[in-house]
PDB file of C-alpha atoms in Angstrom:
ATOM      1  CA  MET T 158    -160.961-141.341 -42.532  1.00  0.00           C
ATOM      2  CA  LYS T 159    -159.715-138.076 -41.068  1.00  0.00           C
ATOM      3  CA  PRO T 160    -161.240-137.087 -37.708  1.00  0.00           C
ATOM      4  CA  MET T 161    -162.371-133.668 -38.988  1.00  0.00           C
ATOM      5  CA  ARG T 162    -164.222-135.218 -41.926  1.00  0.00           C
ATOM      6  CA  LEU T 163    -165.883-137.759 -39.633  1.00  0.00           C
ATOM      7  CA  PHE T 164    -166.919-134.916 -37.317  1.00  0.00           C
ATOM      8  CA  LYS T 165    -168.528-133.043 -40.232  1.00  0.00           C
ATOM      9  CA  ILE T 166    -170.438-136.164 -41.294  1.00  0.00           C
ATOM     10  CA  VAL T 167    -171.741-136.692 -37.758  1.00  0.00           C
ATOM     11  CA  ILE T 168    -172.818-133.033 -37.474  1.00  0.00           C
ATOM     12  CA  ALA T 169    -174.607-133.230 -40.841  1.00  0.00           C
ATOM     13  CA  ALA T 170    -176.407-136.420 -39.771  1.00  0.00           C
ATOM     14  CA  VAL T 171    -177.538-134.839 -36.502  1.00  0.00           C
ATOM     15  CA  ALA T 172    -178.778-131.735 -38.345  1.00  0.00           C
ATOM     16  CA  LEU T 173    -180.694-133.887 -40.821  1.00  0.00           C
ATOM     17  CA  ALA T 174    -182.289-135.940 -38.040  1.00  0.00           C
ATOM     18  CA  THR T 175    -183.265-132.782 -36.142  1.00  0.00           C
ATOM     19  CA  SER T 176    -184.853-131.305 -39.272  1.00  0.00           C
ATOM     20  CA  ALA T 177    -186.818-134.497 -39.851  1.00  0.00           C
ATOM     21  CA  VAL T 178    -188.164-134.451 -36.284  1.00  0.00           C
ATOM     22  CA  LEU T 179    -189.163-130.781 -36.592  1.00  0.00           C
ATOM     23  CA  LEU T 180    -190.968-131.406 -39.882  1.00  0.00           C
ATOM     24  CA  TRP T 181    -192.739-134.449 -38.457  1.00  0.00           C
ATOM     25  CA  SER T 182    -193.895-132.587 -35.340  1.00  0.00           C
ATOM     26  CA  ALA T 183    -195.056-129.622 -37.427  1.00  0.00           C
ATOM     27  CA  SER T 184    -197.248-131.816 -39.595  1.00  0.00           C
ATOM     28  CA  GLY T 185    -198.470-133.856 -36.634  1.00  0.00           C
ATOM     29  CA  SER T 186    -201.488-131.645 -36.220  1.00  0.00           C
ATOM     30  CA  ASP T 187    -204.471-133.350 -34.656  1.00  0.00           C
ATOM     31  CA  CYS T 188    -206.977-131.123 -36.409  1.00  0.00           C
ATOM     32  CA  ARG T 189    -210.449-132.090 -37.560  1.00  0.00           C
ATOM     33  CA  MET T 190    -210.954-131.567 -41.279  1.00  0.00           C
ATOM     34  CA  VAL T 191    -213.896-129.375 -42.252  1.00  0.00           C
ATOM     35  CA  VAL T 192    -215.467-128.793 -45.637  1.00  0.00           C
ATOM     36  CA  SER T 193    -216.982-125.667 -47.112  1.00  0.00           C
ATOM     37  CA  GLY T 194    -220.416-124.784 -45.902  1.00  0.00           C
ATOM     38  CA  ALA T 195    -223.222-123.009 -47.682  1.00  0.00           C
ATOM     39  CA  SER T 196    -222.533-119.526 -49.026  1.00  0.00           C
ATOM     40  CA  GLY T 197    -218.844-119.406 -48.055  1.00  0.00           C
ATOM     41  CA  VAL T 198    -219.322-120.030 -44.336  1.00  0.00           C
ATOM     42  CA  LEU T 199    -218.099-122.794 -42.040  1.00  0.00           C
ATOM     43  CA  GLN T 200    -220.614-123.598 -39.321  1.00  0.00           C
ATOM     44  CA  PHE T 201    -220.008-125.396 -36.015  1.00  0.00           C
ATOM     45  CA  ASP T 202    -222.275-126.578 -33.236  1.00  0.00           C
ATOM     46  CA  SER T 203    -221.027-124.596 -30.241  1.00  0.00           C
ATOM     47  CA  ALA T 204    -222.875-126.856 -27.801  1.00  0.00           C
ATOM     48  CA  SER T 205    -220.280-129.566 -28.526  1.00  0.00           C
ATOM     49  CA  LEU T 206    -217.493-127.325 -27.185  1.00  0.00           C
ATOM     50  CA  PRO T 207    -217.460-127.438 -23.365  1.00  0.00           C
ATOM     51  CA  ALA T 208    -216.139-124.581 -21.223  1.00  0.00           C
ATOM     52  CA  GLY T 209    -212.364-124.632 -20.808  1.00  0.00           C
ATOM     53  CA  GLN T 210    -211.828-126.759 -23.921  1.00  0.00           C
ATOM     54  CA  ALA T 211    -210.417-126.148 -27.384  1.00  0.00           C
ATOM     55  CA  GLN T 212    -210.462-128.022 -30.680  1.00  0.00           C
ATOM     56  CA  SER T 213    -208.181-127.691 -33.705  1.00  0.00           C
ATOM     57  CA  TYR T 214    -209.693-127.637 -37.194  1.00  0.00           C
ATOM     58  CA  CYS T 215    -208.285-127.700 -40.727  1.00  0.00           C
ATOM     59  CA  TYR T 216    -209.745-126.369 -43.932  1.00  0.00           C
ATOM     60  CA  THR T 217    -208.146-127.021 -47.322  1.00  0.00           C
ATOM     61  CA  ASP T 218    -208.451-124.037 -49.639  1.00  0.00           C
ATOM     62  CA  ASP T 219    -208.807-124.087 -53.433  1.00  0.00           C
ATOM     63  CA  ALA T 220    -205.009-124.089 -53.848  1.00  0.00           C
ATOM     64  CA  GLY T 221    -204.681-127.189 -51.654  1.00  0.00           C
ATOM     65  CA  ARG T 222    -203.171-125.318 -48.700  1.00  0.00           C
ATOM     66  CA  LYS T 223    -204.256-126.535 -45.262  1.00  0.00           C
ATOM     67  CA  LEU T 224    -205.479-123.584 -43.176  1.00  0.00           C
ATOM     68  CA  ARG T 225    -205.567-124.433 -39.465  1.00  0.00           C
ATOM     69  CA  PHE T 226    -207.590-122.749 -36.734  1.00  0.00           C
ATOM     70  CA  ILE T 227    -208.729-123.314 -33.180  1.00  0.00           C
ATOM     71  CA  LEU T 228    -212.134-122.838 -31.583  1.00  0.00           C
ATOM     72  CA  ALA T 229    -212.221-122.638 -27.797  1.00  0.00           C
ATOM     73  CA  ARG T 230    -214.772-121.880 -25.115  1.00  0.00           C
ATOM     74  CA  GLY T 231    -213.601-119.964 -22.055  1.00  0.00           C
ATOM     75  CA  SER T 232    -214.844-120.542 -18.531  1.00  0.00           C
ATOM     76  CA  ASP T 233    -217.066-117.474 -19.081  1.00  0.00           C
ATOM     77  CA  GLY T 234    -218.915-119.378 -21.850  1.00  0.00           C
ATOM     78  CA  GLN T 235    -217.560-117.166 -24.640  1.00  0.00           C
ATOM     79  CA  VAL T 236    -216.263-118.799 -27.811  1.00  0.00           C
ATOM     80  CA  ARG T 237    -212.841-117.668 -28.996  1.00  0.00           C
ATOM     81  CA  SER T 238    -211.248-118.369 -32.361  1.00  0.00           C
ATOM     82  CA  VAL T 239    -207.647-118.019 -33.518  1.00  0.00           C
ATOM     83  CA  PHE T 240    -205.546-119.193 -36.403  1.00  0.00           C
ATOM     84  CA  ASP T 241    -203.276-122.080 -35.469  1.00  0.00           C
ATOM     85  CA  ALA T 242    -200.365-119.645 -35.712  1.00  0.00           C
ATOM     86  CA  CYS T 243    -198.967-116.724 -33.796  1.00  0.00           C
ATOM     87  CA  ARG T 244    -197.632-113.368 -34.935  1.00  0.00           C
ATOM     88  CA  GLN T 245    -193.994-114.232 -34.238  1.00  0.00           C
ATOM     89  CA  CYS T 246    -193.613-118.007 -34.549  1.00  0.00           C
ATOM     90  CA  TYR T 247    -195.774-118.557 -37.669  1.00  0.00           C
ATOM     91  CA  VAL T 248    -192.657-118.638 -39.872  1.00  0.00           C
ATOM     92  CA  TYR T 249    -191.943-122.127 -38.476  1.00  0.00           C
ATOM     93  CA  HIS T 250    -195.455-123.379 -39.467  1.00  0.00           C
ATOM     94  CA  ARG T 251    -195.836-125.366 -36.255  1.00  0.00           C
ATOM     95  CA  GLY T 252    -198.827-123.738 -34.553  1.00  0.00           C
ATOM     96  CA  PHE T 253    -200.184-124.690 -31.151  1.00  0.00           C
ATOM     97  CA  ARG T 254    -200.763-127.862 -29.221  1.00  0.00           C
ATOM     98  CA  VAL T 255    -204.016-128.035 -27.248  1.00  0.00           C
ATOM     99  CA  ALA T 256    -203.609-129.609 -23.819  1.00  0.00           C
ATOM    100  CA  ALA T 257    -205.285-129.286 -20.409  1.00  0.00           C
ATOM    101  CA  GLY T 258    -207.287-126.180 -21.290  1.00  0.00           C
ATOM    102  CA  GLU T 259    -204.332-124.351 -22.796  1.00  0.00           C
ATOM    103  CA  LEU T 260    -202.796-123.548 -26.151  1.00  0.00           C
ATOM    104  CA  ILE T 261    -199.069-124.246 -26.122  1.00  0.00           C
ATOM    105  CA  CYS T 262    -196.855-122.743 -28.818  1.00  0.00           C
ATOM    106  CA  ARG T 263    -194.890-125.549 -30.496  1.00  0.00           C
ATOM    107  CA  VAL T 264    -191.966-123.180 -31.135  1.00  0.00           C
ATOM    108  CA  CYS T 265    -191.379-121.058 -28.037  1.00  0.00           C
ATOM    109  CA  GLY T 266    -193.369-123.137 -25.526  1.00  0.00           C
ATOM    110  CA  ASN T 267    -195.538-120.280 -24.236  1.00  0.00           C
ATOM    111  CA  HIS T 268    -198.753-121.448 -22.561  1.00  0.00           C
ATOM    112  CA  TYR T 269    -202.032-119.611 -23.157  1.00  0.00           C
ATOM    113  CA  PRO T 270    -204.954-120.518 -20.911  1.00  0.00           C
ATOM    114  CA  ILE T 271    -208.108-120.436 -23.012  1.00  0.00           C
ATOM    115  CA  ASP T 272    -209.511-117.518 -20.986  1.00  0.00           C
ATOM    116  CA  HIS T 273    -206.449-115.406 -21.879  1.00  0.00           C
ATOM    117  CA  MET T 274    -205.391-116.810 -25.232  1.00  0.00           C
ATOM    118  CA  MET T 275    -206.130-113.577 -27.073  1.00  0.00           C
ATOM    119  CA  THR T 276    -203.584-111.549 -25.083  1.00  0.00           C
ATOM    120  CA  GLY T 277    -200.413-113.519 -25.798  1.00  0.00           C
ATOM    121  CA  LYS T 278    -197.003-113.132 -24.222  1.00  0.00           C
ATOM    122  CA  ALA T 279    -194.155-110.951 -25.466  1.00  0.00           C
ATOM    123  CA  SER T 280    -194.110-111.203 -29.267  1.00  0.00           C
ATOM    124  CA  CYS T 281    -195.812-114.621 -29.348  1.00  0.00           C
ATOM    125  CA  VAL T 282    -199.503-113.766 -29.684  1.00  0.00           C
ATOM    126  CA  PRO T 283    -202.168-116.071 -31.152  1.00  0.00           C
ATOM    127  CA  GLU T 284    -203.506-114.525 -34.367  1.00  0.00           C
ATOM    128  CA  ASN T 285    -207.213-113.662 -34.049  1.00  0.00           C
ATOM    129  CA  LEU T 286    -209.747-115.219 -36.436  1.00  0.00           C
ATOM    130  CA  PRO T 287    -213.107-113.398 -36.656  1.00  0.00           C
ATOM    131  CA  HIS T 288    -216.248-115.441 -36.001  1.00  0.00           C
ATOM    132  CA  GLN T 289    -219.942-114.865 -35.357  1.00  0.00           C
ATOM    133  CA  GLU T 290    -222.176-116.613 -32.857  1.00  0.00           C
ATOM    134  CA  PHE T 291    -225.847-117.257 -33.541  1.00  0.00           C
ATOM    135  CA  GLY T 292    -227.497-119.225 -30.755  1.00  0.00           C
ATOM    136  CA  GLN T 293    -225.817-122.629 -30.601  1.00  0.00           C
ATOM    137  CA  SER T 294    -223.920-122.001 -33.831  1.00  0.00           C
ATOM    138  CA  VAL T 295    -220.490-120.525 -34.528  1.00  0.00           C
ATOM    139  CA  ARG T 296    -219.806-119.313 -38.054  1.00  0.00           C
ATOM    140  CA  ILE T 297    -216.498-118.499 -39.685  1.00  0.00           C
ATOM    141  CA  LYS T 298    -216.371-116.907 -43.103  1.00  0.00           C
ATOM    142  CA  ILE T 299    -214.119-118.760 -45.506  1.00  0.00           C
ATOM    143  CA  SER T 300    -212.888-115.374 -46.738  1.00  0.00           C
ATOM    144  CA  ASP T 301    -211.688-114.568 -43.189  1.00  0.00           C
ATOM    145  CA  LEU T 302    -209.957-117.934 -43.025  1.00  0.00           C
ATOM    146  CA  LYS T 303    -208.293-117.347 -46.384  1.00  0.00           C
ATOM    147  CA  SER T 304    -207.071-113.942 -45.208  1.00  0.00           C
ATOM    148  CA  GLY T 305    -204.647-115.816 -42.941  1.00  0.00           C
ATOM    149  CA  ARG T 306    -203.217-117.909 -45.772  1.00  0.00           C
ATOM    150  CA  ALA T 307    -199.763-116.280 -45.358  1.00  0.00           C
ATOM    151  CA  LEU T 308    -199.533-117.797 -41.868  1.00  0.00           C
ATOM    152  CA  PHE T 309    -199.294-121.277 -43.386  1.00  0.00           C
TER     153      PHE T 309
END
């Protein structure tokens, strides 16, 4: 076998292996599945979300697409919600990893402490997801969740 042909085969194998790892890590989301609530609203018990913590959730829409989002509570007690995607890196469909009170972009590696996750860095900014708080309850409209369908 000619050395140049062998080199091309090795490069193709490495590219294929790299693609497989990227696809595996993108689908390795540790989200909690949620189902539709009454009257087109998802409802969560906010008391189960301690300050400085975040949790990833997934909702499967009517078309079978998994829509991912994150609920977090800052040290100020405020609940924050974002799509599991950012304005720049969403094209890679990898989202964020939640670790040690931070969101970490799986593409560019930017770290977002929960208290500042809405501000972003450079062009990598977590995409806001509207929510309402009522006492110990957080509600997200399914229509708002579906509005971010293009991110996934």
